[in-house]
Amino acid sequence: MKDLTSDRIKIPLGFWAGLNQLGISSHDIARHARLPLTIINEPGVTTSQYFAIWQAYSDLIGDNAQGIIKLVTAFETAKYPPSVLATYHARDYRDALNRMVRYKQMCPPESLHITEEGENCVIELNWLTTEQPGPPMLVGITLAYLLELGRRGTGQHLTARFVEFSQPMGDLQALEAYFGCRVGVGASSNRLTLHRRDLELPFVSYNEELLEMLTPVLDQSLDEQLRRHSITEMVKWILKRSLTAGRPDIHTVAKELGMSERTLQRQLTDDNTSFQHLLSQVRHEQAREYLADSSFEIKEVAFLIGYEDQNSFYRAFRMWEGDTPSNWRAAKLTLATEN
C-alpha cells in the first residue's frame, strides 16, 4: 500500500562503502541509474530511485548471484545503521529476526513476515507497493542478509533449508553454495526457509547494554511513524500480506504492531471497526482482485486469501457479492471484453 510507505528511503553510508570495496564507485552507480551525483549525499531517496540504484549495481556487477554474495559478505557490521545494529546484538537468532521484522517497517519498500511451523521457519519478503516489485538483486540481498545475520551473530556457518525466488537470479550454483541448500526460481513469492532449531542459538555478539540504549529510541521512532498512519490501514496492510500463510489472528497482528491485543482492539473500536470486520474486508478486496485475473483458478484464489476449502470461500463470496465467484468472474470478463 503506497500510503503506508515513507516518502524517502534511507540508504546507509555503509552501502556505498561496501560497493567501493567491490571496486564499484558510488558515482558509477548514480550515472548508470541516471540519477544526479548528489543522490549519494541525500538523506533519502524515492522508491523508484532506490530500485534504480539496486538495478544499476546489478548491471555493473554482471551477475545477480555473484553481486548478492559479494556485497552481503563484504558489508562491515560496524557500518550497519542503528536499526540493523540492534538485530546483530540481539539475545539469539529468533530475537534478531523478530527485531528485523519490526524495525523493517521504518525502511520501506520491502517488508518481512515470519512463520514458524514444525521444523521450519519461513521468512517471506513482500512489497508495500505491489505495482512495482523490486529488482532481483534487492530481493536476493535481503534474504541473504537474514542468513548472514545468523552466521555473524552465532559465530556458526548456518545453512538454510530452502530458498525460493520469483525471478531469475543468475548463477544458482553459487547461490546454493552460499545458502547451503537448494535454490529455486519461478516461485510465487520470495522466501527463505531456515532450520527452526537454529533460532534458539544464542548470539555471541549479544550486548544487553547497547540494546537497552537502542531499543527505546528505535521503538519511539517506529511508534511515531506508525501513528502517522491509520491503525485501520496498518492492520489491513498486515492482513493482506499474511493471508497466504493461513488465517491471521489478532494476537499475531498486535505483536507485529508492538502492542497488546487489548490495545489494538480498543484502537480499532475508536476507529469504528473490528478485527474480524477488517479481516473480512481484506479477503473481499483480495478476492475481487484475484478473480479479475483469469490466470488464477478459483481454488487458488480461495487459498491465497486464507481459506482452507473452496466451500467456505464460496459461502463468504456469496455473502459479499450475492453471487458465486465463477459467475462474478464471468460477468467481469464479459464487461471487460465489451469495453
GROMACS .gro file of N, CA, C and O in nm, residues 55-152:
model
  392
   55GLN      N    1   1.924  -0.177  -0.930
   55GLN     CA    2   1.935  -0.230  -1.065
   55GLN      C    3   2.068  -0.191  -1.128
   55GLN      O    4   2.129  -0.270  -1.202
   56ALA      N    5   2.114  -0.070  -1.098
   56ALA     CA    6   2.244  -0.025  -1.150
   56ALA      C    7   2.357  -0.113  -1.096
   56ALA      O    8   2.447  -0.153  -1.171
   57TYR      N    9   2.351  -0.144  -0.967
   57TYR     CA   10   2.452  -0.233  -0.908
   57TYR      C   11   2.449  -0.369  -0.976
   57TYR      O   12   2.554  -0.426  -1.010
   58SER      N   13   2.328  -0.421  -1.000
   58SER     CA   14   2.313  -0.549  -1.067
   58SER      C   15   2.375  -0.547  -1.206
   58SER      O   16   2.448  -0.639  -1.244
   59ASP      N   17   2.348  -0.440  -1.280
   59ASP     CA   18   2.401  -0.429  -1.416
   59ASP      C   19   2.554  -0.419  -1.416
   59ASP      O   20   2.621  -0.480  -1.500
   60LEU      N   21   2.608  -0.343  -1.322
   60LEU     CA   22   2.753  -0.322  -1.319
   60LEU      C   23   2.830  -0.444  -1.269
   60LEU      O   24   2.942  -0.469  -1.313
   61ILE      N   25   2.770  -0.520  -1.177
   61ILE     CA   26   2.840  -0.638  -1.124
   61ILE      C   27   2.832  -0.754  -1.223
   61ILE      O   28   2.918  -0.842  -1.224
   62GLY      N   29   2.727  -0.756  -1.306
   62GLY     CA   30   2.719  -0.855  -1.413
   62GLY      C   31   2.636  -0.978  -1.385
   62GLY      O   32   2.571  -1.031  -1.475
   63ASP      N   33   2.634  -1.026  -1.263
   63ASP     CA   34   2.558  -1.145  -1.229
   63ASP      C   35   2.495  -1.125  -1.091
   63ASP      O   36   2.564  -1.091  -0.995
   64ASN      N   37   2.363  -1.145  -1.083
   64ASN     CA   38   2.293  -1.121  -0.957
   64ASN      C   39   2.349  -1.205  -0.843
   64ASN      O   40   2.371  -1.155  -0.733
   65ALA      N   41   2.370  -1.333  -0.869
   65ALA     CA   42   2.417  -1.422  -0.762
   65ALA      C   43   2.551  -1.376  -0.707
   65ALA      O   44   2.570  -1.367  -0.584
   66GLN      N   45   2.644  -1.345  -0.796
   66GLN     CA   46   2.776  -1.300  -0.751
   66GLN      C   47   2.765  -1.167  -0.677
   66GLN      O   48   2.833  -1.144  -0.576
   67GLY      N   49   2.680  -1.079  -0.727
   67GLY     CA   50   2.662  -0.949  -0.662
   67GLY      C   51   2.603  -0.961  -0.523
   67GLY      O   52   2.641  -0.888  -0.431
   68ILE      N   53   2.511  -1.055  -0.506
   68ILE     CA   54   2.449  -1.079  -0.376
   68ILE      C   55   2.554  -1.127  -0.275
   68ILE      O   56   2.569  -1.072  -0.166
   69ILE      N   57   2.626  -1.230  -0.314
   69ILE     CA   58   2.723  -1.291  -0.223
   69ILE      C   59   2.835  -1.194  -0.188
   69ILE      O   60   2.874  -1.180  -0.070
   70LYS      N   61   2.887  -1.123  -0.288
   70LYS     CA   62   2.998  -1.032  -0.264
   70LYS      C   63   2.960  -0.918  -0.170
   70LYS      O   64   3.035  -0.886  -0.076
   71LEU      N   65   2.843  -0.858  -0.192
   71LEU     CA   66   2.805  -0.743  -0.109
   71LEU      C   67   2.767  -0.785   0.032
   71LEU      O   68   2.806  -0.720   0.130
   72VAL      N   69   2.693  -0.894   0.046
   72VAL     CA   70   2.650  -0.939   0.179
   72VAL      C   71   2.770  -0.974   0.267
   72VAL      O   72   2.774  -0.942   0.385
   73THR      N   73   2.868  -1.040   0.207
   73THR     CA   74   2.984  -1.081   0.286
   73THR      C   75   3.084  -0.967   0.307
   73THR      O   76   3.160  -0.967   0.404
   74ALA      N   77   3.082  -0.868   0.218
   74ALA     CA   78   3.177  -0.757   0.229
   74ALA      C   79   3.129  -0.648   0.325
   74ALA      O   80   3.209  -0.573   0.381
   75PHE      N   81   2.997  -0.640   0.346
   75PHE     CA   82   2.941  -0.532   0.428
   75PHE      C   83   2.990  -0.545   0.572
   75PHE      O   84   2.971  -0.648   0.636
   76GLU      N   85   3.054  -0.441   0.622
   76GLU     CA   86   3.109  -0.444   0.758
   76GLU      C   87   3.000  -0.421   0.863
   76GLU      O   88   2.921  -0.327   0.851
   77THR      N   89   2.998  -0.507   0.962
   77THR     CA   90   2.896  -0.498   1.066
   77THR      C   91   2.895  -0.360   1.133
   77THR      O   92   2.789  -0.305   1.165
   78ALA      N   93   3.012  -0.302   1.155
   78ALA     CA   94   3.022  -0.174   1.224
   78ALA      C   95   2.952  -0.061   1.150
   78ALA      O   96   2.920   0.042   1.209
   79LYS      N   97   2.928  -0.082   1.019
   79LYS     CA   98   2.867   0.024   0.938
   79LYS      C   99   2.717   0.005   0.920
   79LYS      O  100   2.653   0.076   0.844
   80TYR      N  101   2.660  -0.095   0.992
   80TYR     CA  102   2.515  -0.112   0.988
   80TYR      C  103   2.447   0.009   1.051
   80TYR      O  104   2.497   0.066   1.149
   81PRO      N  105   2.328   0.048   1.001
   81PRO     CA  106   2.251   0.155   1.067
   81PRO      C  107   2.200   0.104   1.202
   81PRO      O  108   2.197  -0.017   1.226
   82PRO      N  109   2.159   0.193   1.294
   82PRO     CA  110   2.116   0.152   1.428
   82PRO      C  111   2.008   0.044   1.429
   82PRO      O  112   2.012  -0.046   1.514
   83SER      N  113   1.911   0.053   1.338
   83SER     CA  114   1.802  -0.046   1.336
   83SER      C  115   1.854  -0.185   1.308
   83SER      O  116   1.802  -0.285   1.359
   84VAL      N  117   1.959  -0.198   1.226
   84VAL     CA  118   2.018  -0.327   1.195
   84VAL      C  119   2.117  -0.368   1.304
   84VAL      O  120   2.128  -0.486   1.340
   85LEU      N  121   2.186  -0.271   1.359
   85LEU     CA  122   2.282  -0.298   1.467
   85LEU      C  123   2.211  -0.362   1.586
   85LEU      O  124   2.264  -0.451   1.653
   86ALA      N  125   2.088  -0.320   1.610
   86ALA     CA  126   2.010  -0.375   1.721
   86ALA      C  127   1.981  -0.523   1.699
   86ALA      O  128   1.977  -0.601   1.795
   87THR      N  129   1.963  -0.564   1.574
   87THR     CA  130   1.939  -0.706   1.548
   87THR      C  131   2.066  -0.788   1.566
   87THR      O  132   2.063  -0.900   1.616
   88TYR      N  133   2.178  -0.731   1.528
   88TYR     CA  134   2.306  -0.801   1.537
   88TYR      C  135   2.345  -0.828   1.683
   88TYR      O  136   2.410  -0.926   1.714
   89HIS      N  137   2.302  -0.740   1.772
   89HIS     CA  138   2.337  -0.755   1.914
   89HIS      C  139   2.221  -0.813   1.996
   89HIS      O  140   2.216  -0.795   2.118
   90ALA      N  141   2.128  -0.882   1.929
   90ALA     CA  142   2.013  -0.943   1.995
   90ALA      C  143   2.056  -1.062   2.081
   90ALA      O  144   2.170  -1.108   2.075
   91ARG      N  145   1.962  -1.113   2.160
   91ARG     CA  146   1.993  -1.223   2.253
   91ARG      C  147   2.020  -1.353   2.178
   91ARG      O  148   2.112  -1.427   2.210
   92ASP      N  149   1.935  -1.383   2.078
   92ASP     CA  150   1.953  -1.506   2.000
   92ASP      C  151   1.901  -1.480   1.858
   92ASP      O  152   1.855  -1.371   1.826
   93TYR      N  153   1.907  -1.582   1.774
   93TYR     CA  154   1.869  -1.566   1.632
   93TYR      C  155   1.722  -1.529   1.619
   93TYR      O  156   1.685  -1.445   1.537
   94ARG      N  157   1.636  -1.591   1.700
   94ARG     CA  158   1.493  -1.560   1.693
   94ARG      C  159   1.467  -1.414   1.730
   94ARG      O  160   1.392  -1.344   1.663
   95ASP      N  161   1.531  -1.369   1.836
   95ASP     CA  162   1.517  -1.230   1.880
   95ASP      C  163   1.564  -1.136   1.770
   95ASP      O  164   1.501  -1.034   1.741
   96ALA      N  165   1.674  -1.171   1.704
   96ALA     CA  166   1.729  -1.088   1.598
   96ALA      C  167   1.632  -1.077   1.481
   96ALA      O  168   1.608  -0.968   1.427
   97LEU      N  169   1.575  -1.191   1.440
   97LEU     CA  170   1.483  -1.190   1.326
   97LEU      C  171   1.356  -1.113   1.359
   97LEU      O  172   1.304  -1.038   1.274
   98ASN      N  173   1.304  -1.129   1.480
   98ASN     CA  174   1.183  -1.056   1.519
   98ASN      C  175   1.208  -0.905   1.522
   98ASN      O  176   1.123  -0.826   1.483
   99ARG      N  177   1.327  -0.868   1.569
   99ARG     CA  178   1.362  -0.726   1.567
   99ARG      C  179   1.374  -0.675   1.423
   99ARG      O  180   1.333  -0.562   1.392
  100MET      N  181   1.430  -0.757   1.336
  100MET     CA  182   1.444  -0.718   1.196
  100MET      C  183   1.307  -0.693   1.132
  100MET      O  184   1.286  -0.594   1.062
  101VAL      N  185   1.213  -0.785   1.157
  101VAL     CA  186   1.078  -0.769   1.103
  101VAL      C  187   1.014  -0.640   1.155
  101VAL      O  188   0.953  -0.564   1.080
  102ARG      N  189   1.030  -0.614   1.285
  102ARG     CA  190   0.968  -0.495   1.345
  102ARG      C  191   1.030  -0.367   1.290
  102ARG      O  192   0.959  -0.276   1.246
  103TYR      N  193   1.161  -0.359   1.290
  103TYR     CA  194   1.226  -0.234   1.251
  103TYR      C  195   1.231  -0.215   1.100
  103TYR      O  196   1.257  -0.104   1.053
  104LYS      N  197   1.203  -0.322   1.024
  104LYS     CA  198   1.198  -0.308   0.878
  104LYS      C  199   1.085  -0.214   0.837
  104LYS      O  200   1.088  -0.154   0.729
  105GLN      N  201   0.985  -0.201   0.925
  105GLN     CA  202   0.874  -0.110   0.896
  105GLN      C  203   0.921   0.035   0.885
  105GLN      O  204   0.853   0.119   0.827
  106MET      N  205   1.039   0.064   0.941
  106MET     CA  206   1.092   0.200   0.937
  106MET      C  207   1.160   0.230   0.804
  106MET      O  208   1.193   0.344   0.776
  107CYS      N  209   1.182   0.125   0.724
  107CYS     CA  210   1.257   0.143   0.600
  107CYS      C  211   1.191   0.065   0.487
  107CYS      O  212   1.235  -0.044   0.452
  108PRO      N  213   1.080   0.118   0.432
  108PRO     CA  214   1.019   0.051   0.318
  108PRO      C  215   1.111   0.061   0.197
  108PRO      O  216   1.214   0.130   0.205
  109PRO      N  217   1.083  -0.002   0.083
  109PRO     CA  218   0.953  -0.057   0.043
  109PRO      C  219   0.935  -0.206   0.071
  109PRO      O  220   0.827  -0.259   0.053
  110GLU      N  221   1.041  -0.278   0.112
  110GLU     CA  222   1.023  -0.421   0.136
  110GLU      C  223   0.981  -0.446   0.281
  110GLU      O  224   1.011  -0.367   0.369
  111SER      N  225   0.910  -0.556   0.302
  111SER     CA  226   0.871  -0.594   0.438
  111SER      C  227   0.889  -0.744   0.453
  111SER      O  228   0.898  -0.818   0.353
  112LEU      N  229   0.895  -0.791   0.577
  112LEU     CA  230   0.922  -0.931   0.605
  112LEU      C  231   0.812  -0.991   0.692
  112LEU      O  232   0.756  -0.922   0.778
  113HIS      N  233   0.784  -1.119   0.670
  113HIS     CA  234   0.684  -1.188   0.751
  113HIS      C  235   0.739  -1.325   0.789
  113HIS      O  236   0.784  -1.401   0.703
  114ILE      N  237   0.737  -1.357   0.919
  114ILE     CA  238   0.793  -1.483   0.969
  114ILE      C  239   0.682  -1.579   1.011
  114ILE      O  240   0.586  -1.539   1.077
  115THR      N  241   0.698  -1.705   0.970
  115THR     CA  242   0.608  -1.811   1.014
  115THR      C  243   0.690  -1.928   1.065
  115THR      O  244   0.779  -1.977   0.994
  116GLU      N  245   0.664  -1.971   1.188
  116GLU     CA  246   0.732  -2.088   1.244
  116GLU      C  247   0.633  -2.203   1.251
  116GLU      O  248   0.524  -2.191   1.307
  117GLU      N  249   0.672  -2.315   1.189
  117GLU     CA  250   0.584  -2.432   1.191
  117GLU      C  251   0.668  -2.558   1.175
  117GLU      O  252   0.750  -2.567   1.082
  118GLY      N  253   0.648  -2.654   1.264
  118GLY     CA  254   0.724  -2.777   1.256
  118GLY      C  255   0.873  -2.751   1.269
  118GLY      O  256   0.917  -2.682   1.361
  119GLU      N  257   0.950  -2.802   1.174
  119GLU     CA  258   1.095  -2.783   1.175
  119GLU      C  259   1.138  -2.659   1.098
  119GLU      O  260   1.257  -2.630   1.090
  120ASN      N  261   1.041  -2.587   1.042
  120ASN     CA  262   1.073  -2.475   0.954
  120ASN      C  263   1.045  -2.339   1.014
  120ASN      O  264   0.950  -2.321   1.091
  121CYS      N  265   1.126  -2.244   0.974
  121CYS     CA  266   1.099  -2.102   0.996
  121CYS      C  267   1.104  -2.039   0.858
  121CYS      O  268   1.209  -2.035   0.794
  122VAL      N  269   0.989  -1.994   0.810
  122VAL     CA  270   0.979  -1.936   0.675
  122VAL      C  271   0.970  -1.785   0.685
  122VAL      O  272   0.886  -1.731   0.758
  123ILE      N  273   1.058  -1.716   0.614
  123ILE     CA  274   1.057  -1.570   0.610
  123ILE      C  275   1.024  -1.528   0.468
  123ILE      O  276   1.097  -1.560   0.373
  124GLU      N  277   0.912  -1.461   0.453
  124GLU     CA  278   0.866  -1.420   0.320
  124GLU      C  279   0.884  -1.270   0.302
  124GLU      O  280   0.855  -1.191   0.392
  125LEU      N  281   0.934  -1.233   0.186
  125LEU     CA  282   0.955  -1.092   0.154
  125LEU      C  283   0.837  -1.043   0.072
  125LEU      O  284   0.797  -1.107  -0.026
  126ASN      N  285   0.781  -0.931   0.112
  126ASN     CA  286   0.670  -0.869   0.039
  126ASN      C  287   0.704  -0.724   0.008
  126ASN      O  288   0.799  -0.667   0.062
  127TRP      N  289   0.621  -0.665  -0.076
  127TRP     CA  290   0.641  -0.525  -0.116
  127TRP      C  291   0.523  -0.442  -0.071
  127TRP      O  292   0.408  -0.486  -0.078
  128LEU      N  293   0.550  -0.322  -0.025
  128LEU     CA  294   0.443  -0.232   0.015
  128LEU      C  295   0.375  -0.174  -0.107
  128LEU      O  296   0.261  -0.130  -0.100
  129THR      N  297   0.445  -0.171  -0.220
  129THR     CA  298   0.387  -0.121  -0.346
  129THR      C  299   0.387  -0.236  -0.445
  129THR      O  300   0.484  -0.263  -0.512
  130THR      N  301   0.274  -0.306  -0.452
  130THR     CA  302   0.267  -0.427  -0.534
  130THR      C  303   0.278  -0.398  -0.682
  130THR      O  304   0.312  -0.486  -0.760
  131GLU      N  305   0.249  -0.275  -0.723
  131GLU     CA  306   0.255  -0.245  -0.866
  131GLU      C  307   0.398  -0.233  -0.916
  131GLU      O  308   0.422  -0.232  -1.035
  132GLN      N  309   0.494  -0.224  -0.828
  132GLN     CA  310   0.633  -0.211  -0.870
  132GLN      C  311   0.722  -0.304  -0.786
  132GLN      O  312   0.784  -0.263  -0.690
  133PRO      N  313   0.728  -0.432  -0.825
  133PRO     CA  314   0.812  -0.525  -0.749
  133PRO      C  315   0.959  -0.487  -0.760
  133PRO      O  316   1.003  -0.431  -0.860
  134GLY      N  317   1.033  -0.517  -0.657
  134GLY     CA  318   1.173  -0.477  -0.653
  134GLY      C  319   1.261  -0.559  -0.744
  134GLY      O  320   1.225  -0.670  -0.785
  135PRO      N  321   1.378  -0.508  -0.778
  135PRO     CA  322   1.473  -0.580  -0.864
  135PRO      C  323   1.524  -0.705  -0.795
  135PRO      O  324   1.535  -0.710  -0.672
  136PRO      N  325   1.557  -0.810  -0.872
  136PRO     CA  326   1.604  -0.936  -0.815
  136PRO      C  327   1.723  -0.918  -0.720
  136PRO      O  328   1.733  -0.988  -0.620
  137MET      N  329   1.813  -0.826  -0.752
  137MET     CA  330   1.930  -0.806  -0.667
  137MET      C  331   1.890  -0.767  -0.525
  137MET      O  332   1.944  -0.819  -0.427
  138LEU      N  333   1.794  -0.678  -0.512
  138LEU     CA  334   1.748  -0.634  -0.380
  138LEU      C  335   1.683  -0.750  -0.306
  138LEU      O  336   1.703  -0.767  -0.185
  139VAL      N  337   1.604  -0.830  -0.377
  139VAL     CA  338   1.540  -0.947  -0.316
  139VAL      C  339   1.645  -1.042  -0.261
  139VAL      O  340   1.639  -1.086  -0.146
  140GLY      N  341   1.745  -1.073  -0.345
  140GLY     CA  342   1.849  -1.166  -0.304
  140GLY      C  343   1.930  -1.115  -0.188
  140GLY      O  344   1.961  -1.191  -0.094
  141ILE      N  345   1.966  -0.987  -0.191
  141ILE     CA  346   2.043  -0.927  -0.082
  141ILE      C  347   1.965  -0.935   0.049
  141ILE      O  348   2.020  -0.968   0.155
  142THR      N  349   1.835  -0.906   0.043
  142THR     CA  350   1.753  -0.905   0.164
  142THR      C  351   1.748  -1.043   0.228
  142THR      O  352   1.768  -1.057   0.350
  143LEU      N  353   1.723  -1.147   0.150
  143LEU     CA  354   1.715  -1.282   0.205
  143LEU      C  355   1.851  -1.334   0.248
  143LEU      O  356   1.864  -1.400   0.351
  144ALA      N  357   1.954  -1.303   0.168
  144ALA     CA  358   2.089  -1.349   0.205
  144ALA      C  359   2.136  -1.284   0.334
  144ALA      O  360   2.201  -1.348   0.417
  145TYR      N  361   2.099  -1.157   0.353
  145TYR     CA  362   2.142  -1.089   0.476
  145TYR      C  363   2.082  -1.156   0.600
  145TYR      O  364   2.146  -1.163   0.705
  146LEU      N  365   1.958  -1.207   0.588
  146LEU     CA  366   1.895  -1.270   0.704
  146LEU      C  367   1.974  -1.393   0.749
  146LEU      O  368   1.983  -1.421   0.869
  147LEU      N  369   2.029  -1.467   0.653
  147LEU     CA  370   2.113  -1.581   0.689
  147LEU      C  371   2.249  -1.533   0.740
  147LEU      O  372   2.303  -1.586   0.837
  148GLU      N  373   2.302  -1.429   0.675
  148GLU     CA  374   2.431  -1.372   0.717
  148GLU      C  375   2.422  -1.320   0.860
  148GLU      O  376   2.518  -1.333   0.939
  149LEU      N  377   2.308  -1.263   0.895
  149LEU     CA  378   2.285  -1.215   1.031
  149LEU      C  379   2.300  -1.329   1.131
  149LEU      O  380   2.367  -1.314   1.235
  150GLY      N  381   2.240  -1.443   1.099
  150GLY     CA  382   2.250  -1.558   1.188
  150GLY      C  383   2.393  -1.609   1.198
  150GLY      O  384   2.439  -1.649   1.305
  151ARG      N  385   2.463  -1.610   1.087
  151ARG     CA  386   2.602  -1.658   1.087
  151ARG      C  387   2.692  -1.569   1.170
  151ARG      O  388   2.771  -1.616   1.250
  152ARG      N  389   2.680  -1.439   1.150
  152ARG     CA  390   2.767  -1.347   1.224
  152ARG      C  391   2.729  -1.342   1.372
  152ARG      O  392   2.815  -1.334   1.459
   0.00000   0.00000   0.00000
